[in-house]
Amino acid sequence: MITITIEDRDGSRQDLEVPEDINLSLMELLKAAEYDILATCGGMALCATCHVQVNEGLNQLEEASDMEMDMLDTLPDAGPDSRLACQIRVNNSLDGLKIRILGVN
Ligand code: FES
C-alpha cells in the first residue's frame, strides 16, 4: 500500500491508502475516492479540470509531457508545482505524495 495525502478545495485533508498496483491515473483515483473532479476530457490533458498542486513529492513524478505543459501554461492559477492528475499514473513511486485539488468544478 502507498499513502497519498489529498487536500480538497475547502482545505480538508485525507490520507488515501492505495494498493500500488491499482493501475489508475491519479485523476481516476480521485474520482473513485469521490472527489469532485469533472475530468471533462476523460484524461486526455485537454480540459485541465484535474489540475492539482503538488505540495510534496514533485520530484517523485515522471516529467510532464509537452502536451501537459502546454495545457498548464493556459491556466492563470498554475505554478511550478502544478500538474494534471490524469497524466500521473499511480504506482509505488507516489508513496508520500501530497497534493491539493485546484481544478474547477
Ligand atoms: S481530465 Fe482533462 S486534463 Fe485531466
PDB file of C-alpha atoms and ligand atoms in Angstrom:
ATOM      1  CA  MET A   1       0.000   0.000   0.000  1.00  0.00           C
ATOM      2  CA  ILE A   2       1.049   3.568  -0.616  1.00  0.00           C
ATOM      3  CA  THR A   3      -0.267   6.715   1.022  1.00  0.00           C
ATOM      4  CA  ILE A   4      -1.235   9.866  -0.846  1.00  0.00           C
ATOM      5  CA  THR A   5      -2.421  12.926   1.055  1.00  0.00           C
ATOM      6  CA  ILE A   6      -5.206  14.856  -0.643  1.00  0.00           C
ATOM      7  CA  GLU A   7      -6.243  18.393   0.246  1.00  0.00           C
ATOM      8  CA  ASP A   8      -9.642  19.359  -1.136  1.00  0.00           C
ATOM      9  CA  ARG A   9     -10.686  22.837  -2.269  1.00  0.00           C
ATOM     10  CA  ASP A  10     -12.167  23.559   1.169  1.00  0.00           C
ATOM     11  CA  GLY A  11      -8.858  22.766   2.889  1.00  0.00           C
ATOM     12  CA  SER A  12      -9.966  19.385   4.262  1.00  0.00           C
ATOM     13  CA  ARG A  13      -7.245  16.750   4.157  1.00  0.00           C
ATOM     14  CA  GLN A  14      -7.323  12.994   3.895  1.00  0.00           C
ATOM     15  CA  ASP A  15      -4.680  10.281   3.644  1.00  0.00           C
ATOM     16  CA  LEU A  16      -5.668   7.828   0.932  1.00  0.00           C
ATOM     17  CA  GLU A  17      -4.231   4.322   1.251  1.00  0.00           C
ATOM     18  CA  VAL A  18      -3.956   2.811  -2.182  1.00  0.00           C
ATOM     19  CA  PRO A  19      -2.659  -0.525  -3.497  1.00  0.00           C
ATOM     20  CA  GLU A  20       0.380   0.383  -5.614  1.00  0.00           C
ATOM     21  CA  ASP A  21      -0.761  -1.893  -8.453  1.00  0.00           C
ATOM     22  CA  ILE A  22      -4.174  -0.224  -8.740  1.00  0.00           C
ATOM     23  CA  ASN A  23      -3.449   0.754 -12.368  1.00  0.00           C
ATOM     24  CA  LEU A  24      -5.291   4.078 -12.372  1.00  0.00           C
ATOM     25  CA  SER A  25      -4.310   7.620 -13.107  1.00  0.00           C
ATOM     26  CA  LEU A  26      -4.323   9.989 -10.161  1.00  0.00           C
ATOM     27  CA  MET A  27      -7.417  11.650 -11.694  1.00  0.00           C
ATOM     28  CA  GLU A  28      -9.256   8.302 -11.803  1.00  0.00           C
ATOM     29  CA  LEU A  29      -8.202   7.604  -8.225  1.00  0.00           C
ATOM     30  CA  LEU A  30      -9.526  10.983  -7.045  1.00  0.00           C
ATOM     31  CA  LYS A  31     -12.838  10.357  -8.771  1.00  0.00           C
ATOM     32  CA  ALA A  32     -13.040   6.853  -7.301  1.00  0.00           C
ATOM     33  CA  ALA A  33     -12.499   8.403  -3.868  1.00  0.00           C
ATOM     34  CA  GLU A  34     -15.460  10.703  -4.601  1.00  0.00           C
ATOM     35  CA  TYR A  35     -13.599  13.935  -5.052  1.00  0.00           C
ATOM     36  CA  ASP A  36     -15.389  16.366  -7.307  1.00  0.00           C
ATOM     37  CA  ILE A  37     -13.267  16.270 -10.467  1.00  0.00           C
ATOM     38  CA  LEU A  38     -15.046  16.964 -13.732  1.00  0.00           C
ATOM     39  CA  ALA A  39     -12.435  15.356 -15.998  1.00  0.00           C
ATOM     40  CA  THR A  40     -14.462  16.526 -18.986  1.00  0.00           C
ATOM     41  CA  CYS A  41     -11.866  15.351 -21.485  1.00  0.00           C
ATOM     42  CA  GLY A  42     -11.665  11.888 -19.978  1.00  0.00           C
ATOM     43  CA  GLY A  43      -7.960  12.116 -19.216  1.00  0.00           C
ATOM     44  CA  MET A  44      -6.558  13.487 -22.475  1.00  0.00           C
ATOM     45  CA  ALA A  45      -4.785  16.535 -20.954  1.00  0.00           C
ATOM     46  CA  LEU A  46      -7.294  18.779 -22.734  1.00  0.00           C
ATOM     47  CA  CYS A  47      -9.645  20.198 -20.083  1.00  0.00           C
ATOM     48  CA  ALA A  48      -7.418  20.933 -17.047  1.00  0.00           C
ATOM     49  CA  THR A  49     -10.277  20.246 -14.629  1.00  0.00           C
ATOM     50  CA  CYS A  50      -7.963  17.718 -12.952  1.00  0.00           C
ATOM     51  CA  HIS A  51      -5.395  20.412 -12.113  1.00  0.00           C
ATOM     52  CA  VAL A  52      -3.576  19.710  -8.834  1.00  0.00           C
ATOM     53  CA  GLN A  53      -0.787  21.412  -6.952  1.00  0.00           C
ATOM     54  CA  VAL A  54       1.904  19.029  -5.722  1.00  0.00           C
ATOM     55  CA  ASN A  55       2.922  20.146  -2.250  1.00  0.00           C
ATOM     56  CA  GLU A  56       5.308  17.286  -1.602  1.00  0.00           C
ATOM     57  CA  GLY A  57       6.846  14.730  -3.909  1.00  0.00           C
ATOM     58  CA  LEU A  58       7.010  16.618  -7.203  1.00  0.00           C
ATOM     59  CA  ASN A  59      10.384  15.038  -7.962  1.00  0.00           C
ATOM     60  CA  GLN A  60       8.900  11.549  -7.415  1.00  0.00           C
ATOM     61  CA  LEU A  61       6.805  12.030 -10.530  1.00  0.00           C
ATOM     62  CA  GLU A  62       7.724  11.470 -14.120  1.00  0.00           C
ATOM     63  CA  GLU A  63       8.221  14.699 -16.009  1.00  0.00           C
ATOM     64  CA  ALA A  64       5.227  16.317 -17.610  1.00  0.00           C
ATOM     65  CA  SER A  65       4.826  15.817 -21.344  1.00  0.00           C
ATOM     66  CA  ASP A  66       4.825  18.784 -23.730  1.00  0.00           C
ATOM     67  CA  MET A  67       1.069  18.378 -24.081  1.00  0.00           C
ATOM     68  CA  GLU A  68       0.571  18.597 -20.308  1.00  0.00           C
ATOM     69  CA  MET A  69       2.915  21.586 -20.054  1.00  0.00           C
ATOM     70  CA  ASP A  70       1.074  23.376 -22.870  1.00  0.00           C
ATOM     71  CA  MET A  71      -2.249  22.895 -21.088  1.00  0.00           C
ATOM     72  CA  LEU A  72      -0.827  24.022 -17.729  1.00  0.00           C
ATOM     73  CA  ASP A  73       0.529  27.128 -19.456  1.00  0.00           C
ATOM     74  CA  THR A  74      -3.020  28.206 -20.266  1.00  0.00           C
ATOM     75  CA  LEU A  75      -4.107  28.191 -16.592  1.00  0.00           C
ATOM     76  CA  PRO A  76      -3.920  31.507 -14.750  1.00  0.00           C
ATOM     77  CA  ASP A  77      -3.586  29.765 -11.370  1.00  0.00           C
ATOM     78  CA  ALA A  78      -0.921  27.251 -12.406  1.00  0.00           C
ATOM     79  CA  GLY A  79       2.504  27.397 -10.805  1.00  0.00           C
ATOM     80  CA  PRO A  80       5.735  25.400 -10.947  1.00  0.00           C
ATOM     81  CA  ASP A  81       4.150  22.733  -8.712  1.00  0.00           C
ATOM     82  CA  SER A  82       1.115  22.272 -10.940  1.00  0.00           C
ATOM     83  CA  ARG A  83       0.278  19.000 -12.673  1.00  0.00           C
ATOM     84  CA  LEU A  84      -2.660  17.399 -14.417  1.00  0.00           C
ATOM     85  CA  ALA A  85      -3.761  14.438 -12.316  1.00  0.00           C
ATOM     86  CA  CYS A  86      -4.873  12.489 -15.394  1.00  0.00           C
ATOM     87  CA  GLN A  87      -1.278  12.409 -16.638  1.00  0.00           C
ATOM     88  CA  ILE A  88       0.082  10.809 -13.462  1.00  0.00           C
ATOM     89  CA  ARG A  89      -0.003   7.019 -13.115  1.00  0.00           C
ATOM     90  CA  VAL A  90      -0.463   5.744  -9.591  1.00  0.00           C
ATOM     91  CA  ASN A  91       2.430   3.452  -8.674  1.00  0.00           C
ATOM     92  CA  ASN A  92       4.775   2.901  -5.757  1.00  0.00           C
ATOM     93  CA  SER A  93       6.890   5.949  -6.594  1.00  0.00           C
ATOM     94  CA  LEU A  94       3.939   8.091  -5.471  1.00  0.00           C
ATOM     95  CA  ASP A  95       4.160   6.975  -1.839  1.00  0.00           C
ATOM     96  CA  GLY A  96       4.091  10.041   0.419  1.00  0.00           C
ATOM     97  CA  LEU A  97       2.817  12.374  -2.298  1.00  0.00           C
ATOM     98  CA  LYS A  98       0.846  15.386  -1.049  1.00  0.00           C
ATOM     99  CA  ILE A  99      -1.433  17.216  -3.430  1.00  0.00           C
ATOM    100  CA  ARG A 100      -4.049  19.934  -3.373  1.00  0.00           C
ATOM    101  CA  ILE A 101      -7.013  19.908  -5.745  1.00  0.00           C
ATOM    102  CA  LEU A 102      -7.261  23.100  -7.824  1.00  0.00           C
ATOM    103  CA  GLY A 103      -9.251  22.205 -10.954  1.00  0.00           C
ATOM    104  CA  VAL A 104     -12.551  23.990 -11.491  1.00  0.00           C
ATOM    105  CA  ASN A 105     -15.695  22.030 -10.649  1.00  0.00           C
TER     106      ASN A 105
HETATM  107  S1  FES B   1      -9.024  15.058 -17.142  1.00  0.00           S
HETATM  108 FE1  FES B   1      -8.972  16.610 -18.628  1.00  0.00          FE
HETATM  109  S2  FES B   1      -6.975  17.378 -18.429  1.00  0.00           S
HETATM  110 FE2  FES B   1      -7.034  15.803 -16.984  1.00  0.00          FE
END
